[in-house]
Short mmCIF file of C-alpha atoms and ligand atoms in Angstrom, two decimals:
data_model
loop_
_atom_site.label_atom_id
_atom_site.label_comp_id
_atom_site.label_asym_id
_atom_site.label_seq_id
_atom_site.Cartn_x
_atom_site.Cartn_y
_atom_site.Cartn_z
CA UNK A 1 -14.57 -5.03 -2.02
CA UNK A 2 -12.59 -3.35 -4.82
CA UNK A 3 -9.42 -3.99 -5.67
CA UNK A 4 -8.15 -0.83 -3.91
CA UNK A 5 -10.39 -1.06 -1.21
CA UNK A 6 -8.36 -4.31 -0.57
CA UNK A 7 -4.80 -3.59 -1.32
CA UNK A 8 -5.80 -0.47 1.99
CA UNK A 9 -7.50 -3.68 4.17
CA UNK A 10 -4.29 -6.26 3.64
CA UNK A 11 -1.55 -3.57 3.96
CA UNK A 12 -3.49 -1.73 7.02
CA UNK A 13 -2.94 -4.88 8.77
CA UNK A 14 0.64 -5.75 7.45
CA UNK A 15 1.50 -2.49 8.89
CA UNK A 16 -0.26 -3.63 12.54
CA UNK A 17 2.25 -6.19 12.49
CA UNK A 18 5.42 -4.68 10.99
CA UNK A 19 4.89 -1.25 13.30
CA UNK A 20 3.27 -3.38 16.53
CA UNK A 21 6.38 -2.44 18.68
CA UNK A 22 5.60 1.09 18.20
CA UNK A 23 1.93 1.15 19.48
CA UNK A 24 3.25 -1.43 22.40
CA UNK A 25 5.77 1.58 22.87
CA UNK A 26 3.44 4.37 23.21
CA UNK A 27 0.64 1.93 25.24
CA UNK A 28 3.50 0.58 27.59
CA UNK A 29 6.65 2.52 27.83
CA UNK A 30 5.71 5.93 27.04
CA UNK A 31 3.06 6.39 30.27
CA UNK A 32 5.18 4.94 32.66
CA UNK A 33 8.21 7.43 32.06
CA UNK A 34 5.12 10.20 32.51
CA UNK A 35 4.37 8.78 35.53
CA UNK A 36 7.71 7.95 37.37
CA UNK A 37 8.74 11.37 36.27
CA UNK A 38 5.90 12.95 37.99
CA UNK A 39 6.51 11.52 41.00
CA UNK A 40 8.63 13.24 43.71
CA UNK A 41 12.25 11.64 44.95
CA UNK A 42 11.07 10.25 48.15
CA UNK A 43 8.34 8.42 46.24
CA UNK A 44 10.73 6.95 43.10
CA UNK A 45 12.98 5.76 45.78
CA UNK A 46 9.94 3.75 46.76
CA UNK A 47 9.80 1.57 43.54
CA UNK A 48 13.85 0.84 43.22
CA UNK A 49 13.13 -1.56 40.70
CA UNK A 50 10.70 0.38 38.72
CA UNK A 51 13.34 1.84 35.64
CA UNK A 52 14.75 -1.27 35.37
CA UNK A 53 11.02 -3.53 35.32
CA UNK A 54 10.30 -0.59 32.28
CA UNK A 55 14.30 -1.69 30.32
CA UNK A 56 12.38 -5.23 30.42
CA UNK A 57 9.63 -4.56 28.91
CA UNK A 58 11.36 -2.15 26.53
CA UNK A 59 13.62 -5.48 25.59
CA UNK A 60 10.41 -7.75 25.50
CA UNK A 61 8.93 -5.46 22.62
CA UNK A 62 11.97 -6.33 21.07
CA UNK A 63 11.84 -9.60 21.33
CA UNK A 64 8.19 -9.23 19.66
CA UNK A 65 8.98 -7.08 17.30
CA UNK A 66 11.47 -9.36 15.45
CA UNK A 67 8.43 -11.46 15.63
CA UNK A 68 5.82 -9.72 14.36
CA UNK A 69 7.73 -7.79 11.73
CA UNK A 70 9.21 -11.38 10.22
CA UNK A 71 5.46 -12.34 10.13
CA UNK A 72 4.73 -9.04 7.84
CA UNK A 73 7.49 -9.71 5.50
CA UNK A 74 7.01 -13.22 4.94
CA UNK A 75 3.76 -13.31 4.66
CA UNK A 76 3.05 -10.08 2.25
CA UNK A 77 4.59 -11.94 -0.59
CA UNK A 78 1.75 -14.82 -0.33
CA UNK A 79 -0.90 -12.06 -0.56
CA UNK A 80 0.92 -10.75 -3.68
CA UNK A 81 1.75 -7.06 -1.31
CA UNK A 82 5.29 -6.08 -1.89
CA UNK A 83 7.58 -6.30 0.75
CA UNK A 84 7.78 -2.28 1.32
CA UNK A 85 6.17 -1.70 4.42
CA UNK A 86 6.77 2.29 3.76
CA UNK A 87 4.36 1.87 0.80
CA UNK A 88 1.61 0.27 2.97
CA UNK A 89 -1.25 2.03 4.36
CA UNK A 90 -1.29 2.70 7.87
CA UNK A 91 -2.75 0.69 10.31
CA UNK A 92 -5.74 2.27 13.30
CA UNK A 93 -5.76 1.22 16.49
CA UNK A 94 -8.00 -1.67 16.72
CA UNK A 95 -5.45 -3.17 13.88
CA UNK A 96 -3.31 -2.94 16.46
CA UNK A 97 -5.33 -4.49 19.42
CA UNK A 98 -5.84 -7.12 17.17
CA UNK A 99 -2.39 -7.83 16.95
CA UNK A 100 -2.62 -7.53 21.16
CA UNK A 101 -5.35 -9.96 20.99
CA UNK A 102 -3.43 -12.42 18.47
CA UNK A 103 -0.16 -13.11 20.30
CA UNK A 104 -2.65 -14.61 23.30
CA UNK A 105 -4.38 -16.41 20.80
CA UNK A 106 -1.06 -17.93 19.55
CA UNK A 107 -0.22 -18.91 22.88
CA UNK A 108 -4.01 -20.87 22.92
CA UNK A 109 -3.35 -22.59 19.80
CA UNK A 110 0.05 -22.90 19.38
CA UNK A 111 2.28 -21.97 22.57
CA UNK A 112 3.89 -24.34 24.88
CA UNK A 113 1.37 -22.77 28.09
CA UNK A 114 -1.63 -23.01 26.20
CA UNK A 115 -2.30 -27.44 26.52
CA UNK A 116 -4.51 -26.89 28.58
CA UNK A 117 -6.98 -24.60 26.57
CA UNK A 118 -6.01 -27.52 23.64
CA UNK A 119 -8.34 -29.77 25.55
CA UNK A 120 -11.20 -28.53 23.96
CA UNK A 121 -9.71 -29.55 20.37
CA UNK A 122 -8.84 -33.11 21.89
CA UNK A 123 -12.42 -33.52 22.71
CA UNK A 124 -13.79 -32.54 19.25
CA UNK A 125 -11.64 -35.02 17.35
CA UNK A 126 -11.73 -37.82 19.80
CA UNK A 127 -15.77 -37.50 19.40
CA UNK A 128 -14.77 -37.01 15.33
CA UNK A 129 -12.56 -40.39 15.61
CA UNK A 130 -15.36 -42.04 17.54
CA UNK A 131 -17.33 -41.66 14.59
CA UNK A 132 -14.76 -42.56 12.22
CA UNK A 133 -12.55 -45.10 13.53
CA UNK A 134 -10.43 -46.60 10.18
CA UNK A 135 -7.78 -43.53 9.61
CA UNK A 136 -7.08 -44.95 6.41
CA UNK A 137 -10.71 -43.82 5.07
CA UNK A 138 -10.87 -40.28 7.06
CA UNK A 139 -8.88 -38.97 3.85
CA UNK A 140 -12.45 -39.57 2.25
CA UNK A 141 -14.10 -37.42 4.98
CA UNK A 142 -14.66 -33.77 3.86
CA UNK A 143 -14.56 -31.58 7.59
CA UNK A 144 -15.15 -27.94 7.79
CA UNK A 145 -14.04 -25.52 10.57
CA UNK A 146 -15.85 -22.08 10.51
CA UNK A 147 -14.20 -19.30 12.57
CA UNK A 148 -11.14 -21.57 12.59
CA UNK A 149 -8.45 -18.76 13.94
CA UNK A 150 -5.00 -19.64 13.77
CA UNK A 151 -5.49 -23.10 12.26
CA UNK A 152 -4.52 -25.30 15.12
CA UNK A 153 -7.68 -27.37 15.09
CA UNK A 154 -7.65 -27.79 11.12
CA UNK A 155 -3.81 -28.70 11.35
CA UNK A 156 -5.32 -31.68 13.73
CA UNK A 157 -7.93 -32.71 12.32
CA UNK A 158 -5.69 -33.05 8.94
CA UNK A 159 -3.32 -34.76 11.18
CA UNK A 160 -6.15 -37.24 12.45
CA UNK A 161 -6.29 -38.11 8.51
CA UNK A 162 -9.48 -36.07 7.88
CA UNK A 163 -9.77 -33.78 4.69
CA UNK A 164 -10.41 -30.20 6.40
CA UNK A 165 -11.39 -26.74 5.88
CA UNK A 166 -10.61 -24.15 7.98
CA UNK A 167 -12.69 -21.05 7.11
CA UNK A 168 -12.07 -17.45 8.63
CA UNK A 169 -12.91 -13.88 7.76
CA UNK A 170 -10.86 -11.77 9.49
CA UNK A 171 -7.27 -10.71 7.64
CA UNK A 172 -5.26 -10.49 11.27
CA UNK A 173 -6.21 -14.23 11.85
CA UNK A 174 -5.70 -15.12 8.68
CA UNK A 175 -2.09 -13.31 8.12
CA UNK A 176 -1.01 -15.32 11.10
CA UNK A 177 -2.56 -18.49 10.38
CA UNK A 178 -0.96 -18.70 7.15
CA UNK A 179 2.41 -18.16 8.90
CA UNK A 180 1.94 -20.74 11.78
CA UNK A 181 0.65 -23.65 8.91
CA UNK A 182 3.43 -22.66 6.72
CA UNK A 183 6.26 -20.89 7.86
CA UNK A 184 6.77 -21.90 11.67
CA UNK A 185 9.11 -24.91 11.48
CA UNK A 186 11.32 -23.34 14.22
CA UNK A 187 10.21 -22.14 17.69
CA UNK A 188 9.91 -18.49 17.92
CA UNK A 189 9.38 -16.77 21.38
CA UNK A 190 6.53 -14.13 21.94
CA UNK A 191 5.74 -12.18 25.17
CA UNK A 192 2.11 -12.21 25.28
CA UNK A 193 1.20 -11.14 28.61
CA UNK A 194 2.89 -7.84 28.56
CA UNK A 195 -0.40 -5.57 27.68
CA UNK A 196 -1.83 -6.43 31.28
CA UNK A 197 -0.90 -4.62 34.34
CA UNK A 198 -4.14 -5.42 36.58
CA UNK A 199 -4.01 -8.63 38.66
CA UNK A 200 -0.19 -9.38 38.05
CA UNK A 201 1.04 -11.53 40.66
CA UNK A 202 4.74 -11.10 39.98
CA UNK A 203 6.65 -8.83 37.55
CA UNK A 204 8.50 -11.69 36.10
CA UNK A 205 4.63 -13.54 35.28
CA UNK A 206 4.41 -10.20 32.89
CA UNK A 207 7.27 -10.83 31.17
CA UNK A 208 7.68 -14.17 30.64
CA UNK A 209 7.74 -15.31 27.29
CA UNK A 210 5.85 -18.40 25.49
CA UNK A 211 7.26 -20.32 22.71
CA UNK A 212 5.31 -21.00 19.28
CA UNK A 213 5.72 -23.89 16.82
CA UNK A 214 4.51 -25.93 14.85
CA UNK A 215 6.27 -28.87 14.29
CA UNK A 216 4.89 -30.08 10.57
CA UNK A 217 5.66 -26.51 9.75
CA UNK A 218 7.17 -25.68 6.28
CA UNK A 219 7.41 -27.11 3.18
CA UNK A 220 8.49 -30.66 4.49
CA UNK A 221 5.11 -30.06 6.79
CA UNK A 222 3.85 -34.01 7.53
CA UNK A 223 6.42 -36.59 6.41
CA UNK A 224 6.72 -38.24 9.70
CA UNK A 225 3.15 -39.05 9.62
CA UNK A 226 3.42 -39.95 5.64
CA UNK A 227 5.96 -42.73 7.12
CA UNK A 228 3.38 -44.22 9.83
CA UNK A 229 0.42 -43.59 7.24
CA UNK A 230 2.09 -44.02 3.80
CA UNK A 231 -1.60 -44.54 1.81
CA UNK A 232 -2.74 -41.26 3.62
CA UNK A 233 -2.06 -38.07 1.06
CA UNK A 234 -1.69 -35.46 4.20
CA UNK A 235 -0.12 -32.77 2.19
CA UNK A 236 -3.35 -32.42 0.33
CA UNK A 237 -5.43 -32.63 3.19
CA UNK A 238 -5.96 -28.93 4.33
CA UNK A 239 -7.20 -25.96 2.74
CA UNK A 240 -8.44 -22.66 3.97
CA UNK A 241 -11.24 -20.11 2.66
CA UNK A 242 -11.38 -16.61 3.59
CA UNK A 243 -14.48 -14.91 3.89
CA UNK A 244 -17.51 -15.25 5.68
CA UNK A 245 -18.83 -18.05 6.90
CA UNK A 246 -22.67 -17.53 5.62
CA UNK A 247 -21.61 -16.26 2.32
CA UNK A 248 -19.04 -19.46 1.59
CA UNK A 249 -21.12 -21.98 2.82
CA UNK A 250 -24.79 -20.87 3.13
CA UNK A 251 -28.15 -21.07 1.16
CA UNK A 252 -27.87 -18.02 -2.06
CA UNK A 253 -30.66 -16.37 0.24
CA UNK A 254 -27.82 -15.27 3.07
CA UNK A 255 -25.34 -13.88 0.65
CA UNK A 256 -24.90 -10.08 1.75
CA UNK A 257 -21.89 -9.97 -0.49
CA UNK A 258 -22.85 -9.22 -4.12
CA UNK A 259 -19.35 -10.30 -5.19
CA UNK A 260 -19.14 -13.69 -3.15
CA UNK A 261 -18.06 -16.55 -5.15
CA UNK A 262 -21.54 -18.04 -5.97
CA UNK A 263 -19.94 -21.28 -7.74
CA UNK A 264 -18.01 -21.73 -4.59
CA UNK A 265 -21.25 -21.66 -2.11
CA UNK A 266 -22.50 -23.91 -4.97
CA UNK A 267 -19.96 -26.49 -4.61
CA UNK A 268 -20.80 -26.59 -0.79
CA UNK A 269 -24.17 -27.74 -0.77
CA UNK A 270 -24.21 -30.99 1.21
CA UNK A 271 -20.48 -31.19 0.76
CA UNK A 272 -19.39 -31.96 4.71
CA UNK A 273 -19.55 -34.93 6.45
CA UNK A 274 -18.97 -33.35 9.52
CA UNK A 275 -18.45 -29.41 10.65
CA UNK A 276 -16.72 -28.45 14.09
CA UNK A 277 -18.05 -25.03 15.63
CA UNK A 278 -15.09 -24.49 18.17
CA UNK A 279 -15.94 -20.83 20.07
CA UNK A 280 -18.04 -19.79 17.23
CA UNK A 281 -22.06 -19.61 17.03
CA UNK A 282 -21.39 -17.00 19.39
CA UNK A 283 -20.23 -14.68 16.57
CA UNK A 284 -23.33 -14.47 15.09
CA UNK A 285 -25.90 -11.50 14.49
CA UNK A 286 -28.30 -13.89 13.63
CA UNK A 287 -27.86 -17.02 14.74
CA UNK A 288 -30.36 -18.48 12.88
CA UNK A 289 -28.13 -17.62 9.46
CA UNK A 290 -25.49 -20.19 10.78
CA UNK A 291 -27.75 -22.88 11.38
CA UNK A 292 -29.27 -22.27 7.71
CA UNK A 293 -25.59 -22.35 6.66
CA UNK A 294 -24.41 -25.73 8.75
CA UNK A 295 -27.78 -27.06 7.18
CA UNK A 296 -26.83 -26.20 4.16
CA UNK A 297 -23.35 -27.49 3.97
CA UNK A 298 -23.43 -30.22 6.08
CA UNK A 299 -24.63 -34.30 4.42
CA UNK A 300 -27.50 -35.47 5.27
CA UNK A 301 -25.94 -37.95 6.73
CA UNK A 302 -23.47 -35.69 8.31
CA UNK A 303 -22.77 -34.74 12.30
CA UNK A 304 -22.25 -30.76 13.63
CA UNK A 305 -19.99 -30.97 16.70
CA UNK A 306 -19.94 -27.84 18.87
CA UNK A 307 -17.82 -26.72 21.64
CA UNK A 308 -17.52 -23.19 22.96
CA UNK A 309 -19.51 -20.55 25.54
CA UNK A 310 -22.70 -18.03 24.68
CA UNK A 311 -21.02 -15.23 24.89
CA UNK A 312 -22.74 -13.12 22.02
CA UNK A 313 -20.28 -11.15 20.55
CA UNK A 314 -22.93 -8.74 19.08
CA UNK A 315 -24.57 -7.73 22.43
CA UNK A 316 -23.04 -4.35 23.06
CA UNK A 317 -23.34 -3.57 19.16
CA UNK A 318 -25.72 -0.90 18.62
CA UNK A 319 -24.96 -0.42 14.66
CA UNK A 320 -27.91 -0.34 12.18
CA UNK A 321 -27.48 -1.01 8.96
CA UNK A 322 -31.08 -1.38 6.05
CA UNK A 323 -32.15 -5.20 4.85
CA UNK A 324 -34.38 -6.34 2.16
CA UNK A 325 -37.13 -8.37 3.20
CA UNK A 326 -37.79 -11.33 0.31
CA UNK A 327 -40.89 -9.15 -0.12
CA UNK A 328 -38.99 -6.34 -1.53
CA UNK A 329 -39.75 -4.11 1.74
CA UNK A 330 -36.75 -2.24 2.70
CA UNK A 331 -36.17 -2.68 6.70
CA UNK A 332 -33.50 -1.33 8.80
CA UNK A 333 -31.95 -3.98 11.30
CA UNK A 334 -29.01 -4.04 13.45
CA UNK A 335 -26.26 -6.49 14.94
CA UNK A 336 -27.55 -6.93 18.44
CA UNK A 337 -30.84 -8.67 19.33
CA UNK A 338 -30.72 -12.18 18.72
CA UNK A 339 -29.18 -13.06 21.89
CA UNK A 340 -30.14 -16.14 22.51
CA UNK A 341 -31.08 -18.35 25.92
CA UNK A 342 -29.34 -22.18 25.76
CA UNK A 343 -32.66 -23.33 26.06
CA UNK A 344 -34.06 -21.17 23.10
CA UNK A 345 -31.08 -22.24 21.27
CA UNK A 346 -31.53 -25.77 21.87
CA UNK A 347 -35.45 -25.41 20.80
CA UNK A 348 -34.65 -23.68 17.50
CA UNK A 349 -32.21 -26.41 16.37
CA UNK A 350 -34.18 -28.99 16.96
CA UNK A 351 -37.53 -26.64 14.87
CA UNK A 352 -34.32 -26.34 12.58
CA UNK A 353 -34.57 -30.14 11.70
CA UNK A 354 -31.15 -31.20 13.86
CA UNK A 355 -31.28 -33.70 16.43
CA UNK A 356 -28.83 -33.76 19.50
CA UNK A 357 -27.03 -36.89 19.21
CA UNK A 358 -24.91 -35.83 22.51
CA UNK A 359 -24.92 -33.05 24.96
CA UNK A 360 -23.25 -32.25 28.36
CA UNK A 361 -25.24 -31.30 30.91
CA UNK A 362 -24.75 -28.54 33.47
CA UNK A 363 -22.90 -30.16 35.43
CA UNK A 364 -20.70 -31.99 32.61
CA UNK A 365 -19.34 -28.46 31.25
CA UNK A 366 -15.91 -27.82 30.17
CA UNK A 367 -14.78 -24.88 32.02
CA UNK A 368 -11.63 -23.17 30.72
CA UNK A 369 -9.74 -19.75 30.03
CA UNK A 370 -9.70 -18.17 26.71
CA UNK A 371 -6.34 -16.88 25.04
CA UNK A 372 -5.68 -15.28 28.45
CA UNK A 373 -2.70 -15.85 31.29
CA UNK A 374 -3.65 -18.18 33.39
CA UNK A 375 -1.47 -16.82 36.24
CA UNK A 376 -3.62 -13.85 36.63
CA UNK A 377 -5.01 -13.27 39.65
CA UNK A 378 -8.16 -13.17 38.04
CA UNK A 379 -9.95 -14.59 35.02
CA UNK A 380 -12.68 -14.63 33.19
CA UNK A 381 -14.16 -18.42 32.73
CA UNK A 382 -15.83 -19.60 30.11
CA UNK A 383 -18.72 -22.41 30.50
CA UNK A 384 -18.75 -24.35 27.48
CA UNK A 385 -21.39 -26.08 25.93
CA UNK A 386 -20.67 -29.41 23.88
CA UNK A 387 -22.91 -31.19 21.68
CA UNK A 388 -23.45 -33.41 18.36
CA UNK A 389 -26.18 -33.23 16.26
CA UNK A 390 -27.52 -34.82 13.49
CA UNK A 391 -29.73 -33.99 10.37
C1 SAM B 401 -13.62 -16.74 19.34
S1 SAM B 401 -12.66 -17.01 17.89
C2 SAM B 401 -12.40 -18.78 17.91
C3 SAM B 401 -11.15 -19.21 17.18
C4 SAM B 401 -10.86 -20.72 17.27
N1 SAM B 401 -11.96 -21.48 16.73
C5 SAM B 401 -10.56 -21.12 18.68
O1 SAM B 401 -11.34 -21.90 19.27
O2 SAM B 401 -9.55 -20.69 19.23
C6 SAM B 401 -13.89 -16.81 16.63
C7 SAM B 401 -13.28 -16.72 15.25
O3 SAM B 401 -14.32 -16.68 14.29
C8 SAM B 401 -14.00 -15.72 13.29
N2 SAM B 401 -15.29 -15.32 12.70
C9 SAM B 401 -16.27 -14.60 13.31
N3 SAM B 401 -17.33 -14.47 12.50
C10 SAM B 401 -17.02 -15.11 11.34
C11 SAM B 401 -17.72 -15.33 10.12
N4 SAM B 401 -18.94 -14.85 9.95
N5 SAM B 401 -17.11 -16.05 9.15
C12 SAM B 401 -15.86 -16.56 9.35
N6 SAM B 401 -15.15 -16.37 10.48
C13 SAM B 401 -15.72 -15.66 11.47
C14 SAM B 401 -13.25 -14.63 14.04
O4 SAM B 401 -12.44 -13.86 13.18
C15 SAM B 401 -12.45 -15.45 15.03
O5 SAM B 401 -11.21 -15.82 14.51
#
């Protein structure tokens, strides 16, 4: 990407946050006044409590606008944007789904109702600290997190005493990740249910709110645990890289981006002692890439821990796009296609050279929810699988 070509990606975004109340607005509001005012007398006086369920919402986009638009400003100035969001390109839709999609994903990683979707974290680093049980030497243990979100699992595993990397590609998660790690030393409330109107239960289970923190947030981040683990450097403990996973961390043969820092892949090779796929191989057009990649980057002595459905986010994704073959041949390919059985995937990373050191069975699963309410009437359940491998 060129320079300008990112100054319009970063502000597009900014301006999904700072503006978000207006697209809630015009998503939420707007088509229920339509509505009520189409409706004849005898049916409004149906729904008494209709105008004043719409005031709510109206005051809950508040309430997430002072959110979202304190995210913008504090976070521009990191990125080097000035804090003018008038100057700022303007964000699309989808920029603003993705801000939709990212206050439920706050709530999973960082909200008060979202322990129980935590558990899957717990049960990465408790099979992490099985492996490593003096937390004294952990700051000697170099773990990477691909696809790692809003940083909740790196902030744990850096809490755990581990040296970690989160890694993510996408500027929505990492605007907000960079705001929870840094910046959220005080609870902030968020309505993140608002956006769903099918299988409500109660009005008031749309418009409750969820509170975000992080605790070790700030500048002053982790000096309780510096007390308890004085020899333990925490504060130097976490890092994040943006960009894509394949292109950071894989074999020069992946890179599809000519400008990718090639000293930085470089640095990589055999560089983790352990890296945590949480909800991720499922993001792959080619699966086999990210194996390369976790082969790549991972010690020999090293363990992959995964956790997370196969849900292949590529499926429905017609696009084509041309490749070059390491014969020189020019061949056109495209994102689906590579959806993968759990018992081809299993096969191929074993022909891969990994061995499964631990795996649930069917029956053993974790099943949980996603980033979604759980007081829906319905939800969509994920089956997760969970292994550790070897190489
Ligand atoms: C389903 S989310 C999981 C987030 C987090 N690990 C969790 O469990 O809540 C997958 C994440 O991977 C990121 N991602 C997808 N493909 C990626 C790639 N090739 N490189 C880096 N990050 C990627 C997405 O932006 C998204 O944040």
């Amino acid at each position: 990407m060129d320079d300008i070509e990112e100054y319009k990606a970063l502000t597009s975004v900014f301006s999904a946050y700072y503006h978000f109340h207006q697209w809630e607005y015009d998503q939420l509001i707007k088509p229920r006044g339509i509505k009520y005012n189409s409706l004849p007398p005898d049916e409004q006086r149906l729904l008494p409590w209709y105008t004043q369920h719409t005031e709510s919402l109206k005051q809950a986009i508040n309430t997430n606008k002072q959110f979202t638009q304190f995210v913008a400003l504090t976070i521009c100035k990191q990125f080097g944007i000035e804090e003018s969001p008038s100057s700022w390109y303007e964000a699309g839709h989808d920029d603003f789904d993705k801000v939709r999609s990212i206050l439920l994903q706050l709530k999973r990683e960082w909200g008060d109702e979202g322990e129980h979707e935590r558990l899957v974290f717990e049960r990465m680093i408790c099979e992490l600290n099985h492996k490593y049980p003096d937390f004294s030497a952990r700051q000697h243990v170099n773990v990477l997190l691909p696809g790692c979100g809003l940083g909740r699992l790196v902030f744990e595993v850096v809490r755990n005493g581990y040296r970690a990397q989160g890694n993510e590609f996408s500027y929505h998660m990492l605007i907000m990740a960079n705001f929870m790690l840094n910046f959220c030393s005080h609870p902030f409330q968020i309505h993140p249910y608002l956006h769903k109107f099918s299988n409500v239960c109660n009005r008031a289970d749309q418009l409750r709110s969820v509170v975000i923190l992080n605790h070790a947030g700030g500048t002053n981040g982790f000096e309780q645990l510096m007390l308890a683990h004085p020899d333990v450097p925490f504060m130097e403990l976490m890092s994040m890289a943006a960009g894509s996973f394949t292109d950071l961390y894989g074999p020069d043969s992946l890179t599809t981006n000519s400008t990718s820092p090639n000293e930085f892949r470089a640095t990589n090779k055999a560089h983790f002692e352990a890296v945590l796929t949480c909800f991720f191989l499922d993001t792959a057009s080619n699966i086999i890439e990210y194996l390369k990649t976790i082969a790549y980057c991972l010690k020999k002595s090293g363990i992959w821990i995964n956790l997370g459905p196969l849900l292949w986010h590529f499926e429905n994704d017609f696009n084509t796009s041309h490749i070059t073959l390491p014969s020189g041949e020019q061949v056109p390919t495209i994102m689906k296609g590579l959806e993968l059985s759990r018992a081809d995937l299993i096969q191929l990373i074993e022909d891969m050279g990994f061995q499964f050191e631990k795996m649930d069975t069917h029956e053993q699963r974790t099943v949980t929810i996603y980033a979604a309410d759980p007081r829906l009437l319905s939800n969509f359940t994920y089956h997760c699988e969970f292994w550790i491998c070897s190489q």
